[in-house]
Amino acid sequence: MPELIYRVSQVDVFRSWEDDPDADMNWLIKELTGKVETPDMKRGTAFHAALEKLGTGEVERIDSQGHTFIFDGDFELPAFPVREIRKSKDYGGITVSGKVDAINGHHVLDHKAATWFDAERYFKKYQWRYYLDIFGADRFTWYVWEMQEADTTDDSRVFVVRDLHVLEQYRYPHLERDCRDLALRLKSFAEQHLVKPGPQSIVASLEITDEDIAS
Amino acid sequence: MTLRIIKANEPIQVTRLNLCIYAPPGVGKTSLGFTAEDPLDLDFDNGAYRACNRKDSVACSRWSDVSDMDAEDLAPYQTIIVDTAGRALDKLSADIIADNVKNGKKDGSLSLQGFGVLKSRFAAWLKVVNGFGKDVVLICHMDEQRNGDDVIERLDAQGSSKNEIYKSVDAMGRVFVRQGKDKKTQRFLDFSPREGAFGKNPGQLEELEIPHPDKNPRFLAEVIAQIKAKLNAMSADQVAEQSRLDEWKTAIDDLASLDDFNLLIGNVRNAPDAAKMYFHSKATDKGFTFNKKAMQYEVKPEKAYA
């Protein structure tokens, strides 16, 4: 049996599929095994990459990976000492791997680039639960950057950051159990629908590139 | 118009709390609110009279009924109950539109600009009340959102104003009715997020059976005290962890050579997880790779280390 390793985002995709009675299984399999990057994902990746490099001080705009972000408002962001760190945890035959945007002690910070803010959407996800569990943290803070794309005359993508929403969640009793239960349901699904027989089976296209000395 | 990056500074002492309690009608939300420490009920729903343990309340028909309150008005009270928060935000919305018609739409709801004003005015009011040293309890009705056979229980508040409640509260609990240990119908308060229900549980409290106010007239006061105590314990722990991490980060930032990293491996094993991960990421940035058999870093063959 090959090792089952999934990213937190893939586990969340599985959860959203479970929650949606009309969701198609082929869609899920594609999501779990593919590497399609949508324009919104590219925007998020570019914004994250830019934030990761910022030191203390002030900026009016940031340019990253062909994207420009202009701040239309005064915003404050705490500079967490450790950024973009990956760690994984075994939930009983399935490993879930997560990469936090920033961590400070027992506090995890996560950035989201969004066109609108919907707190319930973030609460429903398991991302924050897994990050708290995998990184042994107690507090999770979303920095949701609300932005709209500006019209441009060329191919460049320019976004105006209009608002920042800070939302928090915390560790709760049975958090680990909730994470384990969902991971094991995904394991069951993967074994039934994704694992091909033979020693060379590939479950998902995930490659863990950061060998984790801590694990 | 700037983004300002500031040094991360975690709170040390939690002296006041913003709490949200939501439940379907008729399960005793207001009565529960009156078991908080020295409560004042801001009665936007005209329902305080139904509480079996009624204490001080103010009938609020306009947002200005509360925004005009000052420190002296609130001095006798420790806990301000907004009953209900959804209705209070409706009144605030009406006030915002009355101030400027551009804040509203033809159907009477808030425009995008109006929501911006609501967000800042609600946050500012909470900050003022917290600044007076008061705890705030936002009582909300519960709304059921159906998703196939599943039901999601959430706050009943107008549009995006709901987001402001989710953002502003430190803790959020749901009241529900179930058969208790004695086989009688009993009320429970649960702060944990569940499948089909939202929650925030910084106190890491298990489900709590809500006693009749005659049996424990200070039930919510005790719950709030427990949450504050847990948050303060977390803050103290966080400050210590943050300090350890800062020390490690300084030490790791000074490492330059392969030998430097390998010499520190033994010590790093006792470091906080975040420091271990930072150590590894810095080693990787330098072009080193970890050899699990040798338990040492090596120079990546294809990437020469300068």
Coordinates of C-alpha atoms in Angstrom, one line a residue:
Chain A
M1 CA 0.0 0.0 0.0
P2 CA 1.5 3.4 -1.0
E3 CA 1.8 6.1 1.5
L4 CA -1.2 8.4 1.6
I5 CA -0.2 12.0 1.8
Y6 CA -2.5 14.9 1.3
R7 CA -2.3 18.6 1.6
V8 CA -4.7 20.3 4.0
S9 CA -6.3 22.1 1.0
Q10 CA -7.0 18.7 -0.6
V11 CA -8.6 17.4 2.6
D12 CA -10.8 20.5 2.6
V13 CA -11.8 19.8 -1.0
F14 CA -12.9 16.3 0.1
R15 CA -14.9 17.8 3.0
S16 CA -16.7 20.2 0.7
W17 CA -17.5 17.3 -1.7
E18 CA -18.9 15.4 1.3
D19 CA -21.0 18.4 2.3
D20 CA -22.5 19.0 -1.2
P21 CA -25.1 16.4 -2.1
D22 CA -24.9 17.4 -5.8
A23 CA -21.1 17.2 -6.0
D24 CA -19.7 15.0 -8.7
M25 CA -17.1 12.3 -7.8
N26 CA -15.1 12.8 -11.0
W27 CA -14.7 16.5 -10.0
L28 CA -13.4 15.4 -6.6
I29 CA -11.0 12.9 -8.1
K30 CA -9.7 15.6 -10.5
E31 CA -9.3 18.0 -7.6
L32 CA -7.4 15.4 -5.5
T33 CA -5.1 14.3 -8.3
G34 CA -4.7 17.3 -10.5
K35 CA -2.6 20.4 -10.3
V36 CA -4.8 23.0 -12.0
E37 CA -4.0 26.6 -10.9
T38 CA -6.9 29.0 -11.4
P39 CA -6.4 32.8 -11.9
D40 CA -7.6 33.3 -8.3
M41 CA -5.1 30.8 -7.1
K42 CA -2.3 32.6 -9.0
R43 CA -3.4 35.9 -7.5
G44 CA -3.3 34.3 -4.0
T45 CA 0.1 32.8 -4.6
A46 CA 1.5 36.1 -5.8
F47 CA 0.0 38.0 -2.9
H48 CA 1.4 35.5 -0.4
A49 CA 4.8 35.5 -2.0
A50 CA 4.9 39.3 -1.7
L51 CA 3.8 39.4 1.9
E52 CA 6.3 36.7 2.8
K53 CA 9.2 39.0 1.8
L54 CA 8.0 42.1 3.6
G55 CA 10.0 43.4 6.5
T56 CA 8.8 46.0 9.0
G57 CA 7.9 49.4 7.5
E58 CA 5.4 50.8 5.1
V59 CA 4.4 50.0 1.5
E60 CA 1.8 51.6 -0.8
R61 CA 1.9 48.8 -3.4
I62 CA 3.6 45.5 -3.9
D63 CA 4.5 43.8 -7.2
S64 CA 4.7 40.0 -7.4
Q65 CA 4.7 37.4 -10.1
G66 CA 3.0 39.7 -12.7
H67 CA 0.5 41.0 -10.2
T68 CA 0.3 44.4 -8.6
F69 CA -1.5 45.1 -5.3
I70 CA -2.3 48.7 -4.4
F71 CA -3.5 49.4 -0.9
D72 CA -6.5 51.7 -0.9
G73 CA -6.7 52.2 2.9
D74 CA -4.5 52.1 5.9
F75 CA -3.8 48.6 7.1
E76 CA -1.6 47.1 9.8
L77 CA 0.0 43.6 9.7
P78 CA 2.0 42.1 12.5
A79 CA 5.4 40.7 11.3
F80 CA 5.5 37.1 12.6
P81 CA 9.0 35.8 13.0
V82 CA 8.6 32.5 11.2
R83 CA 6.8 32.4 7.8
E84 CA 5.9 29.7 5.2
I85 CA 6.7 26.6 7.2
R86 CA 5.4 23.2 6.3
K87 CA 4.7 20.4 8.7
S88 CA 2.8 17.1 8.5
K89 CA 1.0 14.7 10.9
D90 CA 0.0 11.1 10.6
Y91 CA -3.6 10.5 11.4
G92 CA -3.5 6.7 11.2
G93 CA -2.3 5.6 7.7
I94 CA -2.9 9.0 6.1
T95 CA -0.5 11.9 6.4
V96 CA -1.9 15.5 6.2
S97 CA 0.6 18.2 5.3
G98 CA 0.1 21.9 5.9
K99 CA 2.1 25.1 5.2
V100 CA 1.3 28.0 7.4
D101 CA 1.8 31.6 6.2
A102 CA 3.3 32.6 9.5
I103 CA 3.6 31.3 13.0
N104 CA 4.5 33.0 16.3
G105 CA 4.7 30.8 19.3
H106 CA 1.2 29.1 19.5
H107 CA -0.4 31.5 17.1
V108 CA -0.9 30.8 13.4
L109 CA -1.6 33.5 10.9
D110 CA -3.1 32.9 7.5
H111 CA -3.6 35.3 4.6
K112 CA -6.5 35.1 2.2
A113 CA -6.9 37.2 -0.9
A114 CA -10.6 37.5 -1.6
T115 CA -13.1 39.5 -3.6
W116 CA -15.6 39.4 -0.7
F117 CA -15.6 38.4 2.9
D118 CA -17.7 35.6 4.3
A119 CA -16.7 34.6 7.8
E120 CA -18.9 31.4 7.7
R121 CA -17.0 30.2 4.7
Y122 CA -13.7 30.2 6.7
F123 CA -15.3 28.8 9.8
K124 CA -16.6 25.8 7.9
K125 CA -13.3 24.9 6.4
Y126 CA -11.0 22.4 8.2
Q127 CA -7.8 24.3 7.2
W128 CA -7.7 26.1 10.5
R129 CA -8.4 23.0 12.5
Y130 CA -5.6 21.1 10.8
Y131 CA -3.1 23.9 11.2
L132 CA -3.9 24.2 14.9
D133 CA -3.5 20.5 15.3
I134 CA -0.5 19.9 13.1
F135 CA 1.5 22.9 14.5
G136 CA 0.3 22.4 18.1
A137 CA -1.1 26.0 18.1
D138 CA -4.0 27.4 20.1
R139 CA -5.0 30.4 18.1
F140 CA -5.6 30.9 14.4
T141 CA -6.0 34.3 12.7
W142 CA -7.2 34.9 9.2
Y143 CA -6.1 38.2 7.5
V144 CA -8.7 38.4 4.7
W145 CA -7.6 41.0 2.2
E146 CA -10.7 42.1 0.2
M147 CA -9.6 43.3 -3.3
Q148 CA -11.0 44.0 -6.7
E149 CA -9.3 43.8 -10.0
A150 CA -8.7 47.1 -11.8
D151 CA -9.1 47.5 -15.6
T152 CA -5.8 47.6 -17.3
T153 CA -4.9 48.2 -21.0
D154 CA -2.3 45.4 -21.1
D155 CA -2.0 41.8 -19.7
S156 CA -0.9 42.9 -16.3
R157 CA -3.2 42.2 -13.3
V158 CA -3.7 45.0 -10.9
F159 CA -5.7 44.6 -7.7
V160 CA -6.9 47.3 -5.4
V161 CA -7.0 46.2 -1.8
R162 CA -10.0 47.9 -0.3
D163 CA -10.5 46.2 3.1
L164 CA -8.9 43.9 5.6
H165 CA -10.9 41.6 7.8
V166 CA -9.3 40.0 10.8
L167 CA -11.1 36.8 12.0
E168 CA -10.0 34.5 14.8
Q169 CA -10.6 30.9 15.8
Y170 CA -9.2 28.8 18.7
R171 CA -8.3 25.2 19.6
Y172 CA -11.3 23.4 21.1
P173 CA -11.8 20.1 22.8
H174 CA -11.9 17.1 20.4
L175 CA -10.2 19.2 17.6
E176 CA -7.7 16.4 17.0
R177 CA -10.6 13.8 16.9
D178 CA -12.4 15.9 14.2
C179 CA -9.2 16.2 12.1
R180 CA -8.6 12.4 12.5
D181 CA -12.2 11.5 11.6
L182 CA -12.1 13.5 8.4
A183 CA -8.6 12.3 7.4
L184 CA -9.7 8.7 7.9
R185 CA -12.8 9.2 5.8
L186 CA -10.6 10.6 3.0
K187 CA -8.3 7.6 3.5
S188 CA -11.2 5.3 3.0
F189 CA -12.3 7.1 -0.1
A190 CA -8.7 7.1 -1.5
E191 CA -8.3 3.4 -0.9
Q192 CA -11.6 2.7 -2.6
H193 CA -11.4 5.1 -5.6
L194 CA -7.8 6.3 -6.1
V195 CA -5.3 3.7 -5.1
K196 CA -4.3 1.4 -8.0
P197 CA -3.0 -2.0 -7.1
G198 CA 0.8 -2.5 -7.2
P199 CA 3.8 -1.0 -5.4
Q200 CA 4.1 2.0 -7.8
S201 CA 0.6 3.3 -7.0
I202 CA 0.3 7.1 -6.8
V203 CA -2.5 8.4 -4.6
A204 CA -2.1 12.1 -5.2
S205 CA 0.2 14.3 -7.1
L206 CA 1.5 15.9 -3.9
E207 CA 5.2 16.1 -3.5
I208 CA 6.5 17.0 -0.1
T209 CA 9.6 19.0 -0.8
D210 CA 10.5 20.2 2.6
E211 CA 12.0 17.3 4.6
D212 CA 10.9 18.1 8.1
I213 CA 13.6 17.7 10.7
A214 CA 10.9 18.2 13.4
S215 CA 8.9 15.2 12.4
Chain B
M1 CA -2.9 54.7 1.9
T2 CA -0.4 52.1 3.1
L3 CA 0.2 48.7 4.5
R4 CA 2.2 49.1 7.7
I5 CA 4.1 46.0 8.9
I6 CA 4.5 46.2 12.7
K7 CA 6.3 44.0 15.2
A8 CA 4.1 41.1 16.4
N9 CA 3.0 41.9 19.9
E10 CA 0.6 39.5 21.6
P11 CA -1.8 40.6 24.2
I12 CA -0.7 39.8 27.8
Q13 CA -3.8 40.3 30.0
V14 CA -7.4 39.8 28.9
T15 CA -9.6 41.9 31.2
R16 CA -12.7 42.1 29.1
L17 CA -14.5 39.8 26.8
N18 CA -16.9 40.0 23.9
L19 CA -19.1 36.9 23.8
C20 CA -21.9 35.9 21.4
I21 CA -24.7 33.5 22.4
Y22 CA -27.1 32.3 19.8
A23 CA -30.1 30.1 20.0
P24 CA -33.6 29.5 18.6
P25 CA -36.4 31.6 20.1
G26 CA -37.8 30.7 23.5
V27 CA -34.9 28.8 25.0
G28 CA -34.0 31.5 27.5
K29 CA -31.2 33.5 25.9
T30 CA -32.1 36.7 27.8
S31 CA -32.4 34.8 31.1
L32 CA -29.0 33.4 30.5
G33 CA -27.7 36.9 29.8
F34 CA -29.0 38.0 33.2
T35 CA -26.7 35.5 34.9
A36 CA -23.7 37.5 33.8
E37 CA -21.8 39.8 36.3
D38 CA -23.9 43.0 37.0
P39 CA -25.7 42.9 33.7
L40 CA -27.5 45.7 31.8
D41 CA -29.8 44.4 29.0
L42 CA -30.0 46.7 26.0
D43 CA -33.4 45.5 24.9
F44 CA -33.7 45.9 21.2
D45 CA -36.2 43.0 20.8
N46 CA -38.6 44.2 23.6
G47 CA -38.3 40.7 25.1
A48 CA -36.5 41.4 28.5
Y49 CA -39.8 41.3 30.3
R50 CA -40.1 37.5 29.6
A51 CA -36.9 36.7 31.5
C52 CA -37.6 34.8 34.7
N53 CA -34.6 36.5 36.5
R54 CA -35.0 40.0 35.0
K55 CA -32.6 42.6 36.1
D56 CA -31.8 46.1 34.7
S57 CA -32.8 46.7 31.1
V58 CA -33.2 49.6 28.8
A59 CA -35.7 49.6 26.0
C60 CA -33.9 50.6 22.8
S61 CA -35.8 51.8 19.8
R62 CA -33.0 53.7 18.1
W63 CA -29.2 53.1 17.9
S64 CA -28.7 56.5 19.5
D65 CA -30.2 55.0 22.7
V66 CA -27.0 53.1 23.2
S67 CA -24.5 55.2 21.3
D68 CA -25.3 58.2 23.6
M69 CA -24.5 56.1 26.8
D70 CA -21.3 57.2 28.5
A71 CA -19.0 55.7 31.2
E72 CA -21.1 57.2 33.9
D73 CA -24.3 55.6 32.6
L74 CA -22.7 52.2 32.5
A75 CA -20.7 52.6 35.7
P76 CA -23.0 50.3 37.8
Y77 CA -22.7 47.5 35.3
Q78 CA -20.0 45.0 34.4
T79 CA -21.7 43.2 31.5
I80 CA -23.5 44.9 28.7
I81 CA -26.0 42.6 27.0
V82 CA -27.0 43.5 23.4
D83 CA -30.4 41.8 23.0
T84 CA -30.5 41.0 20.2
A85 CA -27.4 41.9 18.2
G86 CA -29.2 41.3 14.9
R87 CA -31.9 43.8 15.8
A88 CA -29.3 46.3 17.2
L89 CA -27.5 46.2 13.8
D90 CA -30.8 46.8 12.1
K91 CA -31.3 49.9 14.2
L92 CA -27.7 51.0 13.5
S93 CA -28.4 50.4 9.7
A94 CA -31.5 52.7 9.9
D95 CA -29.4 55.3 11.7
I96 CA -26.6 55.1 9.1
I97 CA -29.1 55.5 6.2
A98 CA -30.9 58.4 8.0
D99 CA -27.5 60.1 8.2
N100 CA -26.8 59.8 4.5
V101 CA -29.2 58.3 1.9
K102 CA -26.3 57.1 -0.1
N103 CA -25.6 54.6 2.6
G104 CA -28.8 52.9 1.7
K105 CA -30.5 51.1 -1.3
K106 CA -34.0 51.6 -2.6
D107 CA -35.2 48.5 -0.7
G108 CA -34.0 50.0 2.6
S109 CA -31.0 47.8 3.0
L110 CA -27.4 49.1 3.3
S111 CA -25.4 50.0 0.2
L112 CA -21.8 48.8 0.0
Q113 CA -20.7 52.2 1.3
G114 CA -23.3 51.9 4.1
F115 CA -21.9 48.5 5.2
G116 CA -18.5 50.1 5.5
V117 CA -19.9 52.7 7.8
L118 CA -21.8 50.0 9.8
K119 CA -18.5 48.0 10.2
S120 CA -16.6 51.0 11.5
R121 CA -19.4 52.3 13.8
F122 CA -20.2 49.0 15.3
A123 CA -16.5 48.2 15.9
A124 CA -16.0 51.7 17.4
W125 CA -18.9 51.3 19.8
L126 CA -17.7 47.9 21.0
K127 CA -14.2 49.4 21.5
V128 CA -15.7 52.3 23.6
V129 CA -17.7 49.9 25.8
N130 CA -14.7 47.6 26.2
G131 CA -12.7 50.7 27.0
F132 CA -15.0 51.3 29.9
G133 CA -13.9 47.9 31.1
K134 CA -17.2 46.1 30.3
D135 CA -17.7 42.6 29.0
V136 CA -20.2 42.6 26.1
V137 CA -22.6 39.7 25.4
L138 CA -24.2 39.8 22.0
I139 CA -27.3 37.7 22.0
C140 CA -28.5 36.4 18.6
H141 CA -31.4 34.5 17.2
M142 CA -30.5 31.4 15.4
D143 CA -31.1 30.8 11.7
E144 CA -31.2 27.4 10.0
Q145 CA -29.7 27.1 6.6
R146 CA -30.6 23.9 4.8
N147 CA -28.1 22.0 2.7
G148 CA -29.8 18.8 1.4
D149 CA -30.6 16.8 4.4
D150 CA -28.2 18.7 6.6
V151 CA -29.0 21.8 8.6
I152 CA -26.5 24.5 9.5
E153 CA -27.3 26.6 12.5
R154 CA -25.9 30.1 12.3
L155 CA -26.5 33.6 13.5
D156 CA -29.7 35.4 12.3
A157 CA -28.5 38.8 11.3
Q158 CA -28.9 40.9 8.2
G159 CA -26.4 40.3 5.3
S160 CA -22.8 41.2 5.9
S161 CA -23.5 42.6 9.4
K162 CA -23.3 39.0 10.6
N163 CA -19.6 39.1 9.6
E164 CA -19.1 41.9 12.0
I165 CA -20.4 39.8 14.9
Y166 CA -18.3 36.8 13.9
K167 CA -15.2 39.1 13.8
S168 CA -15.8 41.0 17.0
V169 CA -16.4 38.2 19.4
D170 CA -13.7 36.3 21.3
A171 CA -16.1 33.4 22.1
M172 CA -19.3 32.2 20.5
G173 CA -21.7 29.6 22.0
R174 CA -24.9 28.0 21.0
V175 CA -27.7 27.2 23.3
F176 CA -29.7 24.1 22.5
V177 CA -32.2 21.8 24.2
R178 CA -31.7 18.1 24.8
Q179 CA -32.6 15.4 27.2
G180 CA -30.3 15.7 30.2
K181 CA -28.9 13.0 32.5
D182 CA -32.1 12.9 34.6
K183 CA -34.1 12.3 31.4
K184 CA -35.7 15.7 31.7
T185 CA -35.4 18.3 28.9
Q186 CA -32.3 20.4 29.7
R187 CA -30.6 23.4 28.1
F188 CA -27.0 23.3 27.1
L189 CA -24.4 25.8 26.1
D190 CA -21.8 24.6 23.6
F191 CA -18.9 26.8 22.4
S192 CA -17.2 24.2 20.2
P193 CA -17.7 24.4 16.4
R194 CA -19.6 21.3 15.2
E195 CA -20.6 19.9 11.9
G196 CA -23.7 22.1 11.2
A197 CA -23.0 24.7 13.9
F198 CA -20.6 27.5 14.4
G199 CA -18.7 28.3 17.6
K200 CA -15.5 29.8 19.1
N201 CA -14.2 28.1 22.1
P202 CA -11.0 29.8 23.4
G203 CA -11.9 28.6 26.9
Q204 CA -11.8 25.0 25.6
L205 CA -15.0 24.3 27.5
E206 CA -16.9 21.0 27.1
E207 CA -20.7 21.2 26.7
L208 CA -22.2 23.0 29.7
E209 CA -25.6 22.1 31.1
I210 CA -27.3 25.4 31.9
P211 CA -28.8 25.4 35.4
H212 CA -32.0 27.2 36.2
P213 CA -31.1 30.8 37.3
D214 CA -32.6 30.0 40.8
K215 CA -29.9 27.3 41.2
N216 CA -27.0 29.4 39.9
P217 CA -27.8 33.0 39.3
R218 CA -24.1 33.6 38.3
F219 CA -23.8 30.9 35.6
L220 CA -22.7 33.1 32.7
A221 CA -20.5 35.2 35.0
E222 CA -18.6 32.0 35.9
V223 CA -18.4 30.9 32.2
I224 CA -16.9 34.3 31.2
A225 CA -14.4 34.1 34.1
Q226 CA -13.3 30.7 32.9
I227 CA -12.8 31.9 29.4
K228 CA -10.8 34.9 30.5
A229 CA -8.7 32.7 32.8
K230 CA -8.0 30.3 29.9
L231 CA -7.2 33.2 27.5
N232 CA -4.8 34.6 30.1
A233 CA -3.1 31.3 30.6
M234 CA -2.7 31.0 26.8
S235 CA -1.4 34.6 26.6
A236 CA 1.2 33.8 29.3
D237 CA 2.2 30.6 27.5
Q238 CA 2.3 32.5 24.2
V239 CA 4.6 35.2 25.6
A240 CA 7.0 32.6 26.9
E241 CA 6.9 30.7 23.6
Q242 CA 7.3 33.9 21.6
S243 CA 10.4 34.8 23.7
R244 CA 11.9 31.3 23.2
L245 CA 11.3 31.5 19.5
D246 CA 12.8 35.0 19.2
E247 CA 16.0 33.7 20.9
W248 CA 16.2 30.8 18.6
K249 CA 15.5 32.9 15.5
T250 CA 18.4 35.2 16.5
A251 CA 20.7 32.2 16.9
I252 CA 19.6 30.6 13.7
D253 CA 20.0 33.8 11.7
D254 CA 23.6 33.9 12.7
L255 CA 24.4 30.5 11.2
A256 CA 26.4 30.6 8.0
S257 CA 28.3 27.4 7.3
L258 CA 27.4 23.8 6.9
D259 CA 29.3 23.1 10.1
D260 CA 27.4 25.8 12.0
F261 CA 24.1 24.1 11.1
N262 CA 25.3 20.6 11.9
L263 CA 26.8 21.7 15.2
L264 CA 23.4 23.1 16.3
I265 CA 21.3 20.0 15.3
G266 CA 21.5 18.4 18.7
N267 CA 20.3 21.6 20.5
V268 CA 17.6 22.3 18.0
R269 CA 15.9 19.0 18.9
N270 CA 14.9 20.6 22.2
A271 CA 13.7 23.8 20.5
P272 CA 10.0 24.8 19.9
D273 CA 8.6 23.2 16.7
A274 CA 8.5 26.6 14.9
A275 CA 12.2 27.1 15.6
K276 CA 13.0 23.6 14.3
M277 CA 11.1 24.4 11.1
Y278 CA 12.7 27.7 10.8
F279 CA 16.1 26.1 11.3
H280 CA 15.4 23.6 8.5
S281 CA 14.1 26.2 6.1
K282 CA 17.2 28.4 6.7
A283 CA 19.4 25.4 6.0
T284 CA 17.5 24.6 2.9
D285 CA 17.8 28.2 1.7
K286 CA 21.6 27.9 2.1
G287 CA 21.6 25.0 -0.3
F288 CA 21.9 22.2 2.3
T289 CA 19.9 19.0 2.4
F290 CA 19.2 16.8 5.4
N291 CA 20.6 13.3 5.2
K292 CA 18.3 11.2 7.4
K293 CA 20.8 8.3 7.7
A294 CA 23.7 10.4 8.7
M295 CA 21.4 12.8 10.6
Q296 CA 23.4 15.7 9.2
Y297 CA 23.1 18.4 6.6
E298 CA 25.0 18.0 3.4
V299 CA 25.6 20.3 0.4
K300 CA 23.2 19.6 -2.3
P301 CA 25.2 18.1 -5.1
E302 CA 23.7 20.2 -7.8
K303 CA 23.8 23.4 -5.8
A304 CA 27.3 24.6 -4.7
Y305 CA 27.4 26.5 -1.5
A306 CA 29.3 29.7 -1.6

